[in-house]
Short mmCIF file of C-alpha atoms in Angstrom, two decimals:
data_model
loop_
_atom_site.label_atom_id
_atom_site.label_comp_id
_atom_site.label_asym_id
_atom_site.label_seq_id
_atom_site.Cartn_x
_atom_site.Cartn_y
_atom_site.Cartn_z
CA UNK A 1 160.07 67.39 79.08
CA UNK A 2 163.74 68.45 78.84
CA UNK A 3 166.31 65.42 79.28
CA UNK A 4 168.07 67.55 81.67
CA UNK A 5 164.68 67.94 83.92
CA UNK A 6 163.60 64.29 83.54
CA UNK A 7 167.18 63.66 84.49
CA UNK A 8 166.85 65.74 87.67
CA UNK A 9 163.54 64.47 88.46
CA UNK A 10 163.80 60.57 88.19
CA UNK A 11 166.21 60.11 91.25
CA UNK A 12 164.08 62.45 93.27
CA UNK A 13 160.80 60.51 92.17
CA UNK A 14 162.75 57.01 93.20
CA UNK A 15 163.74 58.98 97.06
CA UNK A 16 160.34 59.91 97.23
CA UNK A 17 158.96 56.29 96.81
CA UNK A 18 161.89 54.80 98.84
CA UNK A 19 160.79 57.21 101.87
CA UNK A 20 156.76 56.38 101.19
CA UNK A 21 158.18 53.25 101.30
CA UNK A 22 159.86 53.00 104.46
CA UNK A 23 157.30 55.58 106.00
CA UNK A 24 154.38 52.29 105.25
CA UNK A 25 156.78 49.67 106.42
CA UNK A 26 157.19 51.07 109.72
CA UNK A 27 153.27 51.89 110.28
CA UNK A 28 152.01 48.45 109.43
CA UNK A 29 155.11 47.29 111.49
CA UNK A 30 153.64 48.93 114.49
CA UNK A 31 156.87 49.97 115.89
CA UNK A 32 155.80 53.45 116.42
CA UNK A 33 153.95 53.73 119.87
CA UNK A 34 150.85 55.15 120.64
CA UNK A 35 150.93 54.84 124.06
CA UNK A 36 150.00 58.00 126.10
CA UNK A 37 152.31 56.39 128.91
CA UNK A 38 155.69 56.55 126.57
CA UNK A 39 155.62 60.28 126.22
CA UNK A 40 156.91 62.40 123.37
CA UNK A 41 160.18 62.91 122.51
CA UNK A 42 161.81 66.39 123.12
CA UNK A 43 161.81 67.36 119.43
CA UNK A 44 158.23 65.89 118.65
CA UNK A 45 156.76 67.80 121.96
CA UNK A 46 158.63 71.49 120.39
CA UNK A 47 157.26 70.66 117.17
CA UNK A 48 153.56 69.91 118.09
CA UNK A 49 153.53 73.17 120.70
CA UNK A 50 155.11 75.43 118.32
CA UNK A 51 152.94 74.23 115.23
CA UNK A 52 150.11 74.83 117.55
CA UNK A 53 150.81 78.18 119.06
CA UNK A 54 151.43 79.08 114.94
CA UNK A 55 147.86 78.05 113.93
CA UNK A 56 146.04 79.26 116.80
CA UNK A 57 147.61 83.12 116.23
CA UNK A 58 146.94 82.65 112.40
CA UNK A 59 143.56 81.67 113.31
CA UNK A 60 143.03 84.08 115.31
CA UNK A 61 144.16 86.83 113.24
CA UNK A 62 140.45 87.99 112.08
CA UNK A 63 139.03 87.75 115.43
CA UNK A 64 137.87 90.90 117.18
CA UNK A 65 137.82 91.15 120.85
CA UNK A 66 134.73 92.82 122.77
CA UNK A 67 135.27 95.44 125.18
CA UNK A 68 133.10 93.74 127.70
CA UNK A 69 136.02 91.31 128.83
CA UNK A 70 135.90 92.70 132.41
CA UNK A 71 132.21 93.00 132.77
CA UNK A 72 131.46 90.81 136.15
CA UNK A 73 128.36 89.28 134.45
CA UNK A 74 130.61 87.58 131.90
CA UNK A 75 133.14 86.73 134.16
CA UNK A 76 129.89 84.62 136.24
CA UNK A 77 128.94 83.11 133.33
CA UNK A 78 132.10 81.43 132.08
CA UNK A 79 132.33 80.47 135.74
CA UNK A 80 129.73 78.31 135.83
CA UNK A 81 130.71 76.29 132.44
CA UNK A 82 133.92 75.98 133.50
CA UNK A 83 133.60 74.38 136.53
CA UNK A 84 130.55 72.04 134.60
CA UNK A 85 132.67 71.42 131.13
CA UNK A 86 136.24 72.70 132.10
CA UNK A 87 137.30 71.32 135.31
CA UNK A 88 137.76 67.85 134.76
CA UNK A 89 140.79 68.20 132.20
CA UNK A 90 142.12 71.52 133.72
CA UNK A 91 141.47 71.81 137.39
CA UNK A 92 140.56 74.07 139.93
CA UNK A 93 142.27 75.76 142.93
CA UNK A 94 141.06 72.78 145.24
CA UNK A 95 142.46 70.15 142.45
CA UNK A 96 144.90 71.90 140.01
CA UNK A 97 145.79 68.48 138.27
CA UNK A 98 142.94 66.16 137.98
CA UNK A 99 144.72 62.55 138.13
CA UNK A 100 142.59 60.79 134.94
CA UNK A 101 143.55 63.93 132.87
CA UNK A 102 146.74 64.03 133.88
CA UNK A 103 147.58 60.83 132.34
CA UNK A 104 146.64 62.10 128.86
CA UNK A 105 149.33 62.77 126.39
CA UNK A 106 149.95 65.53 125.89
CA UNK A 107 148.38 66.42 129.92
CA UNK A 108 145.90 69.37 130.05
CA UNK A 109 147.65 72.39 131.68
CA UNK A 110 146.43 73.65 134.58
CA UNK A 111 145.38 76.81 133.29
CA UNK A 112 146.01 79.87 135.43
CA UNK A 113 149.83 78.59 134.65
CA UNK A 114 149.19 79.39 130.98
CA UNK A 115 146.40 81.54 130.16
CA UNK A 116 148.95 84.85 130.33
CA UNK A 117 150.90 82.85 127.02
CA UNK A 118 147.67 83.72 124.90
CA UNK A 119 145.82 86.94 123.81
CA UNK A 120 142.03 86.90 124.37
CA UNK A 121 141.37 85.94 120.30
CA UNK A 122 143.82 83.02 121.15
CA UNK A 123 142.03 82.06 123.64
CA UNK A 124 138.69 82.31 121.87
CA UNK A 125 140.00 80.41 118.85
CA UNK A 126 140.98 77.56 121.23
CA UNK A 127 137.77 77.29 123.19
CA UNK A 128 135.94 77.72 119.99
CA UNK A 129 137.92 75.48 117.65
CA UNK A 130 139.20 73.28 120.43
CA UNK A 131 142.73 71.39 119.22
CA UNK A 132 143.70 68.10 117.37
CA UNK A 133 145.49 65.69 118.76
CA UNK A 134 145.21 67.14 122.44
CA UNK A 135 141.49 65.81 123.95
CA UNK A 136 140.39 69.71 123.69
CA UNK A 137 137.16 69.42 122.20
CA UNK A 138 135.57 72.08 119.91
CA UNK A 139 132.38 74.21 121.33
CA UNK A 140 129.66 71.80 121.59
CA UNK A 141 127.42 73.51 119.25
CA UNK A 142 126.44 72.38 115.96
CA UNK A 143 126.49 75.12 114.94
CA UNK A 144 129.72 76.43 115.53
CA UNK A 145 129.48 80.30 114.82
CA UNK A 146 126.06 80.23 116.96
CA UNK A 147 126.81 80.74 120.49
CA UNK A 148 129.87 83.15 120.10
CA UNK A 149 128.84 84.98 123.11
CA UNK A 150 129.51 81.64 125.32
CA UNK A 151 133.14 81.60 123.66
CA UNK A 152 133.58 84.75 125.27
CA UNK A 153 132.25 84.68 128.49
CA UNK A 154 134.56 81.39 129.09
CA UNK A 155 137.39 83.61 128.01
CA UNK A 156 136.34 86.14 130.09
CA UNK A 157 136.22 83.91 133.23
CA UNK A 158 139.59 82.38 132.01
CA UNK A 159 141.19 85.68 131.97
CA UNK A 160 140.17 86.51 135.90
CA UNK A 161 140.81 82.91 136.68
CA UNK A 162 144.82 83.70 137.92
CA UNK A 163 144.08 86.11 140.28
CA UNK A 164 141.22 84.20 141.82
CA UNK A 165 142.15 82.58 145.52
CA UNK A 166 140.60 79.03 146.31
CA UNK A 167 137.17 81.02 148.36
CA UNK A 168 136.77 83.51 145.66
CA UNK A 169 136.27 80.64 142.88
CA UNK A 170 134.40 78.80 145.39
CA UNK A 171 131.83 81.69 145.65
CA UNK A 172 132.06 82.54 141.59
CA UNK A 173 131.42 78.67 140.45
CA UNK A 174 129.08 77.24 142.99
CA UNK A 175 126.78 80.24 144.88
CA UNK A 176 124.39 78.95 146.77
CA UNK A 177 124.27 75.39 145.47
CA UNK A 178 124.27 74.19 149.03
CA UNK A 179 121.11 75.57 149.75
CA UNK A 180 119.81 74.65 146.00
CA UNK A 181 120.20 71.24 146.61
CA UNK A 182 118.26 71.18 149.48
CA UNK A 183 115.08 72.97 147.63
CA UNK A 184 115.16 70.85 144.72
CA UNK A 185 115.58 67.72 147.13
CA UNK A 186 112.29 68.40 148.68
CA UNK A 187 110.75 68.73 145.15
CA UNK A 188 111.90 65.69 144.61
CA UNK A 189 114.90 66.45 142.02
CA UNK A 190 117.62 64.45 143.63
CA UNK A 191 120.20 63.61 141.06
CA UNK A 192 123.22 65.89 141.29
CA UNK A 193 123.87 66.95 137.95
CA UNK A 194 120.63 67.97 137.66
CA UNK A 195 120.76 69.95 141.11
CA UNK A 196 123.56 72.32 139.13
CA UNK A 197 120.97 74.63 137.51
CA UNK A 198 121.11 76.51 140.65
CA UNK A 199 124.87 77.07 140.47
CA UNK A 200 123.79 79.78 137.36
CA UNK A 201 119.98 80.40 137.79
CA UNK A 202 119.89 80.66 141.16
CA UNK A 203 117.91 78.58 144.10
CA UNK A 204 115.03 81.20 143.73
CA UNK A 205 115.33 81.31 139.66
CA UNK A 206 116.35 84.86 139.71
CA UNK A 207 119.59 84.59 138.17
CA UNK A 208 122.18 85.11 141.19
CA UNK A 209 121.80 88.62 140.57
CA UNK A 210 124.42 90.78 138.29
CA UNK A 211 122.32 90.08 135.44
CA UNK A 212 124.66 87.20 134.48
CA UNK A 213 121.91 84.47 133.90
CA UNK A 214 118.47 84.81 132.30
CA UNK A 215 115.42 84.78 134.76
CA UNK A 216 113.52 81.26 135.40
CA UNK A 217 111.51 82.43 138.59
CA UNK A 218 107.75 82.95 136.87
CA UNK A 219 108.07 81.91 133.69
CA UNK A 220 105.18 79.09 132.68
CA UNK A 221 106.02 75.64 132.96
CA UNK A 222 105.35 74.73 129.44
CA UNK A 223 107.66 77.63 128.23
CA UNK A 224 110.62 75.96 130.57
CA UNK A 225 109.90 72.19 129.99
CA UNK A 226 109.91 73.33 126.18
CA UNK A 227 112.94 75.20 126.36
CA UNK A 228 114.87 72.28 128.07
CA UNK A 229 113.87 69.72 125.15
CA UNK A 230 114.99 72.45 122.75
CA UNK A 231 118.81 72.80 124.31
CA UNK A 232 118.56 68.81 124.22
CA UNK A 233 117.81 68.71 120.60
CA UNK A 234 120.29 71.24 119.99
CA UNK A 235 117.46 73.26 118.00
CA UNK A 236 117.83 75.89 120.46
CA UNK A 237 121.77 76.26 120.53
CA UNK A 238 124.41 75.96 123.50
CA UNK A 239 127.12 74.79 124.51
CA UNK A 240 126.47 75.31 128.11
CA UNK A 241 122.90 74.29 127.91
CA UNK A 242 123.09 71.59 125.30
CA UNK A 243 125.33 69.10 127.29
CA UNK A 244 123.23 69.70 130.84
CA UNK A 245 119.78 69.27 129.30
CA UNK A 246 120.43 65.86 126.78
CA UNK A 247 121.26 63.99 130.23
CA UNK A 248 118.02 65.09 131.61
CA UNK A 249 115.16 62.24 131.83
CA UNK A 250 111.69 63.74 130.88
CA UNK A 251 110.90 63.58 134.36
CA UNK A 252 113.65 65.87 135.56
CA UNK A 253 112.55 67.90 132.45
CA UNK A 254 108.87 68.08 134.02
CA UNK A 255 110.14 68.47 138.00
CA UNK A 256 112.37 71.42 136.92
CA UNK A 257 109.62 73.25 134.95
CA UNK A 258 107.72 73.26 137.71
CA UNK A 259 110.17 73.91 140.45
CA UNK A 260 111.35 77.28 138.58
CA UNK A 261 107.79 78.03 137.17
CA UNK A 262 106.69 78.09 140.98
CA UNK A 263 109.61 80.55 142.39
CA UNK A 264 108.61 84.59 142.43
CA UNK A 265 110.61 86.95 140.37
CA UNK A 266 111.94 89.58 142.48
CA UNK A 267 112.85 93.23 141.04
CA UNK A 268 116.22 93.80 139.92
CA UNK A 269 117.98 97.02 139.04
CA UNK A 270 117.85 97.76 135.32
CA UNK A 271 121.76 97.48 134.18
CA UNK A 272 121.09 100.26 131.40
CA UNK A 273 120.43 104.16 132.49
CA UNK A 274 119.54 105.14 129.57
CA UNK A 275 116.10 106.90 129.56
CA UNK A 276 116.06 107.59 126.03
CA UNK A 277 116.25 103.69 124.82
CA UNK A 278 114.16 102.53 127.30
CA UNK A 279 111.69 104.80 126.29
CA UNK A 280 112.22 104.19 122.38
CA UNK A 281 112.39 100.49 123.89
CA UNK A 282 108.85 100.91 125.25
CA UNK A 283 107.60 102.09 122.33
CA UNK A 284 108.33 99.51 119.99
CA UNK A 285 107.04 96.95 122.59
CA UNK A 286 103.63 98.56 122.73
CA UNK A 287 103.17 99.21 119.15
CA UNK A 288 105.67 97.69 117.17
CA UNK A 289 107.55 98.77 114.35
CA UNK A 290 104.26 99.49 111.52
CA UNK A 291 107.00 100.96 108.65
CA UNK A 292 108.76 97.32 109.03
CA UNK A 293 106.01 95.29 109.95
CA UNK A 294 106.90 94.40 113.27
CA UNK A 295 103.92 93.76 115.41
CA UNK A 296 103.85 94.58 118.96
CA UNK A 297 105.89 92.50 121.60
CA UNK A 298 103.24 93.03 124.52
CA UNK A 299 100.49 91.12 123.03
CA UNK A 300 102.71 87.49 123.00
CA UNK A 301 105.40 88.36 125.79
CA UNK A 302 103.66 90.77 128.67
CA UNK A 303 103.86 93.11 130.48
CA UNK A 304 100.47 94.33 131.65
CA UNK A 305 98.27 91.50 130.36
CA UNK A 306 98.23 87.76 130.27
CA UNK A 307 100.75 86.01 127.92
CA UNK A 308 98.94 85.14 125.02
CA UNK A 309 100.52 81.50 124.87
CA UNK A 310 101.92 79.53 127.58
CA UNK A 311 104.95 78.26 125.47
CA UNK A 312 105.73 82.46 124.94
CA UNK A 313 108.35 83.64 127.26
CA UNK A 314 107.69 86.72 129.55
CA UNK A 315 110.37 89.29 128.77
CA UNK A 316 109.88 91.59 131.62
CA UNK A 317 112.89 91.85 133.89
CA UNK A 318 115.20 89.74 131.91
CA UNK A 319 119.14 91.02 131.24
CA UNK A 320 119.19 93.32 128.41
CA UNK A 321 122.19 91.15 126.61
CA UNK A 322 120.26 87.87 127.20
CA UNK A 323 117.56 90.00 125.05
CA UNK A 324 119.47 91.29 122.38
CA UNK A 325 121.56 87.70 122.02
CA UNK A 326 118.24 85.71 121.29
CA UNK A 327 117.06 88.44 119.05
CA UNK A 328 120.41 87.87 116.89
CA UNK A 329 120.20 84.27 117.25
CA UNK A 330 116.43 84.83 115.46
CA UNK A 331 117.83 86.93 112.90
CA UNK A 332 120.41 84.60 112.39
CA UNK A 333 118.49 81.86 111.74
CA UNK A 334 120.51 79.62 114.73
CA UNK A 335 117.44 79.75 117.11
CA UNK A 336 114.61 77.52 117.21
CA UNK A 337 112.37 76.60 120.84
CA UNK A 338 108.54 76.00 121.06
CA UNK A 339 106.75 75.08 117.93
CA UNK A 340 105.89 78.63 117.45
CA UNK A 341 109.64 80.03 117.36
CA UNK A 342 109.26 80.49 114.02
CA UNK A 343 107.35 83.35 114.69
CA UNK A 344 109.94 85.07 116.22
CA UNK A 345 112.60 85.11 112.56
CA UNK A 346 110.37 87.45 110.85
CA UNK A 347 110.19 89.95 113.90
CA UNK A 348 114.17 89.67 114.41
CA UNK A 349 115.15 89.45 110.56
CA UNK A 350 113.34 93.15 110.30
CA UNK A 351 114.71 94.88 113.96
CA UNK A 352 118.05 96.62 113.18
CA UNK A 353 120.79 96.27 115.91
CA UNK A 354 119.60 99.77 117.16
CA UNK A 355 115.59 98.52 117.62
CA UNK A 356 117.06 95.13 119.42
CA UNK A 357 119.02 97.02 121.88
CA UNK A 358 116.36 99.23 122.36
CA UNK A 359 113.31 96.84 123.08
CA UNK A 360 115.71 94.80 124.92
CA UNK A 361 116.66 98.21 127.24
CA UNK A 362 113.10 98.83 127.95
CA UNK A 363 112.08 95.14 128.85
CA UNK A 364 115.29 94.78 131.23
CA UNK A 365 113.85 98.12 132.84
CA UNK A 366 110.60 96.50 133.76
CA UNK A 367 109.77 94.69 137.01
CA UNK A 368 109.70 91.15 136.87
CA UNK A 369 105.78 89.65 136.90
#
């Protein structure tokens, strides 16, 4: 090393070592308060807020925003999760600033006041990945990329949230919960946490209309119970369902499966008016795709004949978006479920995106059995 460089670096190294020693002494002394009640210095607040905004902006550069954020069904799905997973910190029109959360540092904001500050892709980044040192968790699935559809549903709701009145929020989030609680209580399902199932799936298991939620009515007890157990274990990823299913007792799983299996499916209007897609999907459902070694769907999932195994779901009447999402999850390897879920991986791996959409359009157009 040249002497001139050495003469320059020596005092720099001494200063750096001195600063490190001072930092260590400050940390050891405990004089830096970690009390949430003490607040932040103004410069600290600015620095943390600025750093967060820049980080979120950078992290969201490669995020592609879907064209469906104004879809009422997507907003409805996001609303249900918001009340379950987000309200306790971020409030709702009745309680904008929950008292316990308001004592956090930093206090979680009431979201209608701040969502306009963020682009949709930035909201997606925050909801999916959370925020360090702010108490904001990442999306609660072990496979972080597995359920981006759920994250986008929350983003869709957050964009609609500022324009909702208290009564509109209540209707969107709660639906027919009171009627549902009475029905579930009569079935011996008493715990309020468990009764919130009807907030999304409807008191009759038909999903509250709008094609926002999968239909539970008419599914077998075996399939419903196996699905809840798969959600609870994380084998079937869902940031919306996992936290709920994980809190269920074995008796509650059985009772819920019994209740929804006993409900009668009701006809719903198919959301896809594309008759050609439905016809193509019907052919796949009946005959499979022989060139790709894909078997028929009807043999396992109906309609028109008894389902081969009670742990296989009945697909007639299910929303097309839901069926496509499940096929994509199987294809990505993220979805498990019942003991025979592995049979679907080979099928989903082989179908093209267009074929997935076609067969989903067909089943969505078939009246639920």
